Amino acid sequence: MIELRGITKSYGTGEAMVRALDGVDFSVDRGDFIAVMGPSGSGKSTTMNIIGCLDTPSSGQYLLMGQEVGGLDRDQRALLRRNFLGFIFQGFNLLPRTTALENVELPLVYQGVPQDERRERALAALGKVGLADRAGHKPSELSGGQQQRVAIARAIVTRPQLILADEPTGNLDSARSREIMLLLQQLNRDEGMTVLMVTHEPDMAAYATRVATFVDGRLQSDIRQDAH
């Protein structure tokens, strides 16, 4: 599904140049649930940004479902993001003045989906995360765990090929974190969604079927495991 070949990423020039990625080879198979780990500055976030078409490599090849992404322009990358990828962030990134339903509908607005179908699909996505009864609530009326579940519903409403989750439990207590991880695991196992998640927490990585560890801009290890 995804293949990175010899990916490098450098910032700055001359003596000020920082090499964030140093020849990364990495692949993601359909149906994987991968936890991406590593210390700050290890290259894991840069790798996620390249996979998410938010950044471009300095050199190397990025293939997404067989298509070379490196040669695409900004608009083409935006189309890929909109149609194939779902994003979940640590900070939820919900619009504060709109309801859970309207937040979940938003990606479908950008896709030009008709209003009736938008509403139907958004309600179905909220149902999958157990929040159909909170559709009319604004973020301020929801707990942190519920807000993150709304964010997950927003990520899956477009039926993406890949979910990219950046520290999805970073702002949650341990009980809510387990709740979110079980939900991601369910989406992976039951819905067949491929999940790529950055985390600092080994407890959260234990829910994944693969753990990829980055150190100093390189992929240090990539281990399959029996998930929780």
Coordinates of N, CA and C in Angstrom, one line a residue, residues 47-211:
T47 N 8.5 11.5 8.9 CA 8.1 10.3 8.1 C 6.6 10.4 7.9
M48 N 5.9 10.6 9.1 CA 4.4 10.7 9.0 C 3.9 11.8 8.1
N49 N 4.6 13.0 8.2 CA 4.2 14.1 7.4 C 4.4 13.8 5.9
I50 N 5.5 13.1 5.6 CA 5.7 12.7 4.1 C 4.6 11.8 3.7
I51 N 4.4 10.7 4.5 CA 3.3 9.8 4.2 C 2.0 10.5 4.0
G52 N 1.7 11.5 4.9 CA 0.4 12.2 4.9 C 0.3 13.2 3.8
C53 N 1.4 13.3 2.9 CA 1.4 14.3 1.9 C 1.4 15.8 2.4
L54 N 1.9 15.9 3.6 CA 2.0 17.3 4.2 C 3.4 17.8 4.0
D55 N 4.3 17.0 3.6 CA 5.7 17.4 3.3 C 6.2 16.5 2.2
T56 N 7.3 16.9 1.6 CA 7.9 16.2 0.5 C 9.3 15.8 0.8
P57 N 9.8 14.6 0.4 CA 11.2 14.2 0.7 C 12.2 15.0 -0.1
S58 N 13.4 15.1 0.4 CA 14.5 15.7 -0.3 C 15.0 14.8 -1.4
S59 N 15.0 13.5 -1.1 CA 15.3 12.5 -2.2 C 14.7 11.2 -1.8
G60 N 14.7 10.3 -2.7 CA 14.1 9.0 -2.5 C 12.7 8.9 -3.2
Q61 N 12.1 7.7 -3.0 CA 10.8 7.5 -3.7 C 9.7 7.2 -2.6
Y62 N 8.5 7.8 -2.8 CA 7.4 7.5 -2.0 C 6.3 7.0 -3.0
L63 N 5.9 5.7 -2.8 CA 4.8 5.1 -3.6 C 3.6 4.9 -2.7
L64 N 2.5 5.5 -3.1 CA 1.2 5.3 -2.4 C 0.3 4.5 -3.4
M65 N -0.1 3.3 -3.0 CA -0.9 2.4 -3.9 C -0.3 2.4 -5.3
G66 N 1.0 2.3 -5.4 CA 1.7 2.1 -6.7 C 2.0 3.4 -7.4
Q67 N 1.4 4.5 -6.9 CA 1.6 5.8 -7.6 C 2.8 6.6 -6.9
E68 N 3.7 7.1 -7.7 CA 4.8 7.9 -7.2 C 4.2 9.3 -6.8
V69 N 4.4 9.6 -5.5 CA 3.8 10.8 -4.9 C 4.8 12.0 -5.1
G70 N 6.1 11.7 -5.2 CA 7.1 12.8 -5.2 C 6.9 13.7 -6.3
G71 N 6.4 13.3 -7.5 CA 6.2 14.1 -8.6 C 4.9 14.9 -8.7
L72 N 4.1 14.7 -7.7 CA 2.8 15.4 -7.7 C 2.9 16.9 -7.2
D73 N 2.1 17.8 -7.7 CA 2.1 19.1 -7.2 C 1.3 19.3 -6.0
R74 N 1.2 20.5 -5.4 CA 0.5 20.7 -4.2 C -1.0 20.3 -4.3
D75 N -1.6 20.7 -5.3 CA -3.0 20.4 -5.5 C -3.3 18.9 -5.6
Q76 N -2.4 18.2 -6.3 CA -2.6 16.8 -6.4 C -2.4 16.1 -5.1
R77 N -1.4 16.6 -4.3 CA -1.2 16.0 -3.0 C -2.4 16.3 -2.1
A78 N -3.0 17.4 -2.2 CA -4.2 17.8 -1.4 C -5.3 16.9 -1.8
L79 N -5.5 16.5 -3.1 CA -6.5 15.6 -3.5 C -6.3 14.2 -2.9
L80 N -5.0 13.8 -2.9 CA -4.7 12.5 -2.2 C -5.1 12.5 -0.8
R81 N -4.7 13.6 -0.1 CA -5.1 13.7 1.3 C -6.6 13.6 1.6
R82 N -7.3 14.3 0.7 CA -8.7 14.4 0.9 C -9.4 13.1 0.6
N83 N -8.9 12.3 -0.4 CA -9.7 11.1 -0.8 C -9.2 9.8 -0.3
F84 N -7.9 9.8 0.2 CA -7.4 8.5 0.6 C -6.9 8.4 2.1
L85 N -6.8 9.6 2.7 CA -6.2 9.6 4.1 C -7.1 10.3 5.1
G86 N -7.1 9.7 6.3 CA -7.8 10.3 7.4 C -6.8 10.7 8.5
F87 N -7.0 11.8 9.1 CA -6.0 12.3 10.1 C -6.7 12.5 11.5
I88 N -5.9 12.0 12.5 CA -6.4 12.2 13.9 C -5.2 12.8 14.7
F89 N -5.5 14.0 15.4 CA -4.4 14.7 16.0 C -4.6 14.6 17.5
Q90 N -3.5 14.9 18.2 CA -3.5 14.9 19.7 C -4.4 16.0 20.2
G91 N -4.5 17.1 19.5 CA -5.3 18.2 20.0 C -6.7 18.3 19.6
F92 N -7.2 17.2 19.0 CA -8.6 17.0 18.5 C -8.9 17.9 17.3
N93 N -8.5 19.2 17.3 CA -8.7 20.1 16.2 C -10.2 20.1 15.7
L94 N -11.1 20.2 16.7 CA -12.5 20.3 16.4 C -12.9 21.8 16.3
L95 N -13.8 22.2 15.5 CA -14.3 23.6 15.4 C -15.2 23.8 16.6
P96 N -14.9 24.8 17.5 CA -15.6 24.9 18.8 C -17.1 25.3 18.7
R97 N -17.4 26.0 17.7 CA -18.8 26.6 17.6 C -19.8 25.7 16.9
T98 N -19.3 24.5 16.4 CA -20.2 23.7 15.6 C -20.4 22.3 16.3
T99 N -21.5 21.7 16.0 CA -21.8 20.4 16.7 C -20.9 19.3 16.3
A100 N -21.0 18.2 17.0 CA -20.2 17.0 16.7 C -20.6 16.6 15.3
L101 N -21.8 16.6 14.9 CA -22.3 16.2 13.6 C -21.7 17.0 12.5
E102 N -21.7 18.4 12.7 CA -21.1 19.3 11.7 C -19.6 19.1 11.6
N103 N -19.0 18.9 12.7 CA -17.5 18.6 12.7 C -17.2 17.4 11.8
V104 N -18.0 16.4 12.0 CA -17.7 15.1 11.3 C -18.1 15.3 9.8
E105 N -19.1 16.1 9.5 CA -19.5 16.3 8.1 C -18.5 17.1 7.3
L106 N -17.6 17.9 8.0 CA -16.8 18.9 7.3 C -15.9 18.3 6.1
P107 N -15.2 17.1 6.3 CA -14.5 16.6 5.2 C -15.4 16.3 4.0
L108 N -16.6 15.9 4.2 CA -17.5 15.6 3.1 C -18.0 16.8 2.4
V109 N -18.0 18.0 3.1 CA -18.3 19.3 2.5 C -17.2 19.5 1.4
Y110 N -15.9 19.3 1.8 CA -14.8 19.6 0.9 C -14.9 18.6 -0.3
Q111 N -15.4 17.4 -0.1 CA -15.5 16.5 -1.2 C -16.7 16.7 -2.1
G112 N -17.6 17.7 -1.7 CA -18.8 18.0 -2.5 C -19.9 17.0 -2.4
V113 N -19.9 16.3 -1.3 CA -21.0 15.3 -1.0 C -22.3 16.0 -0.7
P114 N -23.4 15.6 -1.3 CA -24.7 16.3 -1.1 C -25.1 16.2 0.4
Q115 N -25.9 17.2 0.8 CA -26.2 17.4 2.2 C -26.8 16.2 2.9
D116 N -27.8 15.6 2.3 CA -28.5 14.5 2.9 C -27.5 13.3 3.1
E117 N -26.7 13.0 2.1 CA -25.7 11.9 2.2 C -24.7 12.3 3.2
R118 N -24.3 13.5 3.3 CA -23.3 14.0 4.3 C -23.8 13.6 5.7
R119 N -25.1 14.0 6.0 CA -25.7 13.8 7.3 C -25.7 12.3 7.6
E120 N -26.2 11.6 6.7 CA -26.3 10.1 6.9 C -25.0 9.5 7.2
R121 N -24.0 9.8 6.4 CA -22.6 9.2 6.6 C -22.0 9.7 7.9
A122 N -22.2 11.0 8.3 CA -21.7 11.5 9.5 C -22.3 10.9 10.7
L123 N -23.6 10.7 10.7 CA -24.3 10.0 11.8 C -23.8 8.5 11.9
A124 N -23.6 7.9 10.8 CA -23.1 6.5 10.8 C -21.7 6.4 11.4
A125 N -20.9 7.4 11.1 CA -19.5 7.5 11.6 C -19.6 7.7 13.1
L126 N -20.4 8.6 13.6 CA -20.6 8.8 15.0 C -21.1 7.6 15.7
G127 N -22.0 6.8 15.0 CA -22.5 5.6 15.6 C -21.3 4.6 15.8
K128 N -20.4 4.5 14.8 CA -19.3 3.6 15.0 C -18.4 3.9 16.1
V129 N -18.3 5.2 16.5 CA -17.5 5.5 17.7 C -18.3 5.7 19.0
G130 N -19.6 5.3 18.9 CA -20.4 5.2 20.1 C -21.0 6.6 20.5
L131 N -21.1 7.5 19.6 CA -21.5 8.9 20.0 C -22.7 9.4 19.1
A132 N -23.5 8.5 18.6 CA -24.7 8.9 17.8 C -25.6 9.8 18.7
D133 N -25.7 9.5 20.0 CA -26.6 10.3 20.9 C -26.0 11.7 21.3
R134 N -24.8 12.0 20.8 CA -24.1 13.2 21.1 C -24.0 14.1 19.9
A135 N -24.7 13.8 18.8 CA -24.5 14.4 17.5 C -24.7 15.9 17.6
G136 N -25.7 16.4 18.4 CA -26.0 17.8 18.5 C -25.2 18.6 19.5
H137 N -24.2 17.9 20.2 CA -23.4 18.6 21.2 C -22.2 19.3 20.6
K138 N -21.8 20.4 21.2 CA -20.6 21.1 20.8 C -19.4 20.5 21.6
P139 N -18.2 20.7 21.1 CA -17.0 20.2 21.8 C -17.0 20.5 23.3
S140 N -17.3 21.8 23.6 CA -17.3 22.2 25.0 C -18.2 21.4 25.9
E141 N -19.2 20.7 25.3 CA -20.2 19.9 26.0 C -19.8 18.4 26.1
L142 N -18.6 18.1 25.6 CA -18.1 16.7 25.5 C -16.8 16.6 26.3
S143 N -16.6 15.4 26.9 CA -15.3 15.1 27.6 C -14.2 15.0 26.6
G144 N -12.9 15.0 27.1 CA -11.8 14.8 26.2 C -11.9 13.6 25.4
G145 N -12.2 12.5 26.0 CA -12.3 11.2 25.3 C -13.4 11.2 24.2
Q146 N -14.5 11.9 24.5 CA -15.6 12.0 23.5 C -15.2 12.9 22.4
Q147 N -14.4 14.0 22.7 CA -14.0 14.9 21.6 C -13.0 14.1 20.7
Q148 N -12.2 13.2 21.3 CA -11.3 12.5 20.4 C -12.0 11.5 19.6
R149 N -13.1 10.9 20.1 CA -13.9 10.0 19.3 C -14.6 10.7 18.2
V150 N -15.1 12.0 18.4 CA -15.6 12.8 17.3 C -14.5 13.0 16.2
A151 N -13.3 13.3 16.7 CA -12.2 13.5 15.7 C -11.9 12.2 14.9
I152 N -12.1 11.0 15.6 CA -11.9 9.8 14.8 C -13.1 9.6 13.8
A153 N -14.3 9.9 14.3 CA -15.4 9.8 13.3 C -15.2 10.7 12.1
R154 N -14.6 11.9 12.3 CA -14.3 12.8 11.2 C -13.3 12.2 10.3
A155 N -12.3 11.5 10.9 CA -11.2 10.9 10.1 C -11.8 9.7 9.2
I156 N -12.8 9.0 9.7 CA -13.2 7.8 9.0 C -14.4 8.0 8.1
V157 N -15.0 9.2 8.2 CA -16.3 9.5 7.5 C -16.1 9.5 5.9
T158 N -14.8 9.8 5.5 CA -14.5 9.8 4.1 C -14.2 8.4 3.6
R159 N -14.2 7.4 4.5 CA -13.8 6.0 4.2 C -12.4 5.9 3.6
P160 N -11.4 6.4 4.4 CA -10.1 6.5 3.9 C -9.4 5.2 3.8
Q161 N -8.4 5.1 3.0 CA -7.6 3.9 2.8 C -6.6 3.8 4.0
L162 N -6.2 4.9 4.6 CA -5.2 4.9 5.7 C -5.6 6.0 6.7
I163 N -5.5 5.6 8.0 CA -5.6 6.6 9.1 C -4.3 6.9 9.6
L164 N -3.9 8.2 9.7 CA -2.7 8.7 10.3 C -3.1 9.3 11.6
A165 N -2.6 8.8 12.7 CA -2.9 9.2 14.1 C -1.6 9.7 14.8
D166 N -1.6 11.0 15.1 CA -0.4 11.6 15.7 C -0.7 11.8 17.2
E167 N -0.1 10.9 18.0 CA -0.3 11.0 19.5 C -1.8 11.1 19.9
P168 N -2.6 10.2 19.4 CA -4.1 10.3 19.6 C -4.5 10.3 21.0
T169 N -3.7 9.7 21.9 CA -4.0 9.7 23.3 C -3.2 10.6 24.2
G170 N -2.5 11.5 23.5 CA -1.6 12.4 24.3 C -2.2 13.3 25.3
N171 N -3.5 13.7 25.0 CA -4.2 14.6 25.9 C -5.2 13.9 26.8
L172 N -5.1 12.6 26.9 CA -6.2 11.9 27.6 C -5.6 11.1 28.8
D173 N -6.5 10.9 29.8 CA -6.0 10.0 31.0 C -6.0 8.6 30.5
S174 N -5.5 7.7 31.4 CA -5.3 6.3 31.0 C -6.5 5.6 30.6
A175 N -7.6 5.8 31.3 CA -8.9 5.1 31.0 C -9.4 5.5 29.6
R176 N -9.4 6.9 29.4 CA -9.8 7.3 28.0 C -8.9 6.9 26.9
S177 N -7.6 6.8 27.3 CA -6.6 6.4 26.3 C -6.9 4.9 25.9
R178 N -7.2 4.1 26.8 CA -7.5 2.7 26.5 C -8.7 2.6 25.6
E179 N -9.7 3.4 25.9 CA -10.9 3.5 25.2 C -10.7 3.8 23.7
I180 N -9.8 4.8 23.5 CA -9.5 5.2 22.1 C -8.7 4.2 21.4
M181 N -7.7 3.5 22.1 CA -6.9 2.5 21.5 C -7.8 1.3 21.1
L182 N -8.7 0.9 21.9 CA -9.6 -0.2 21.6 C -10.5 0.1 20.4
L183 N -10.9 1.4 20.3 CA -11.7 1.9 19.1 C -10.8 1.8 17.8
L184 N -9.6 2.2 17.9 CA -8.7 2.2 16.7 C -8.5 0.7 16.3
Q185 N -8.3 -0.1 17.4 CA -8.1 -1.6 17.1 C -9.3 -2.2 16.4
Q186 N -10.5 -1.8 16.9 CA -11.7 -2.3 16.3 C -11.9 -1.9 14.9
L187 N -11.6 -0.6 14.6 CA -11.6 -0.1 13.2 C -10.7 -0.9 12.3
N188 N -9.5 -1.2 12.9 CA -8.5 -1.9 12.1 C -9.0 -3.4 11.9
R189 N -9.4 -4.0 12.9 CA -9.8 -5.5 12.8 C -11.1 -5.7 12.1
D190 N -12.1 -4.9 12.5 CA -13.5 -5.1 12.0 C -13.8 -4.4 10.7
E191 N -13.2 -3.2 10.5 CA -13.5 -2.4 9.3 C -12.4 -2.5 8.3
G192 N -11.3 -3.2 8.7 CA -10.2 -3.4 7.8 C -9.4 -2.1 7.5
M193 N -9.5 -1.1 8.4 CA -8.7 0.2 8.1 C -7.3 0.0 8.5
T194 N -6.4 0.5 7.7 CA -5.0 0.5 8.0 C -4.7 1.8 8.8
V195 N -3.9 1.5 9.9 CA -3.7 2.6 10.9 C -2.2 2.8 11.1
L196 N -1.7 4.0 11.0 CA -0.3 4.3 11.3 C -0.4 5.4 12.4
M197 N 0.2 5.1 13.6 CA 0.1 5.9 14.7 C 1.4 6.3 15.4
V198 N 1.7 7.5 15.6 CA 2.8 8.0 16.3 C 2.5 8.0 17.8
T199 N 3.3 7.4 18.6 CA 3.1 7.4 20.1 C 4.4 7.4 20.8
H200 N 4.5 8.0 22.0 CA 5.6 7.9 22.9 C 5.4 6.8 23.9
E201 N 4.2 6.2 24.0 CA 3.9 5.4 25.1 C 3.8 3.9 24.7
P202 N 4.7 3.1 25.3 CA 4.7 1.6 25.0 C 3.4 1.0 25.3
D203 N 2.7 1.5 26.3 CA 1.3 0.9 26.6 C 0.4 1.0 25.5
M204 N 0.5 2.1 24.7 CA -0.4 2.4 23.6 C 0.1 1.6 22.4
A205 N 1.4 1.5 22.2 CA 2.0 0.7 21.1 C 1.7 -0.7 21.2
A206 N 1.3 -1.2 22.4 CA 1.0 -2.6 22.6 C -0.3 -3.0 21.9
Y207 N -1.1 -2.1 21.5 CA -2.3 -2.4 20.8 C -2.1 -2.6 19.3
A208 N -0.9 -2.2 18.8 CA -0.6 -2.3 17.4 C -0.1 -3.7 17.0
T209 N -0.1 -4.0 15.7 CA 0.4 -5.3 15.3 C 1.9 -5.2 14.8
R210 N 2.3 -4.0 14.6 CA 3.7 -3.7 14.3 C 4.2 -2.5 15.0
V211 N 5.5 -2.5 15.5 CA 6.1 -1.4 16.1 C 7.3 -1.0 15.3

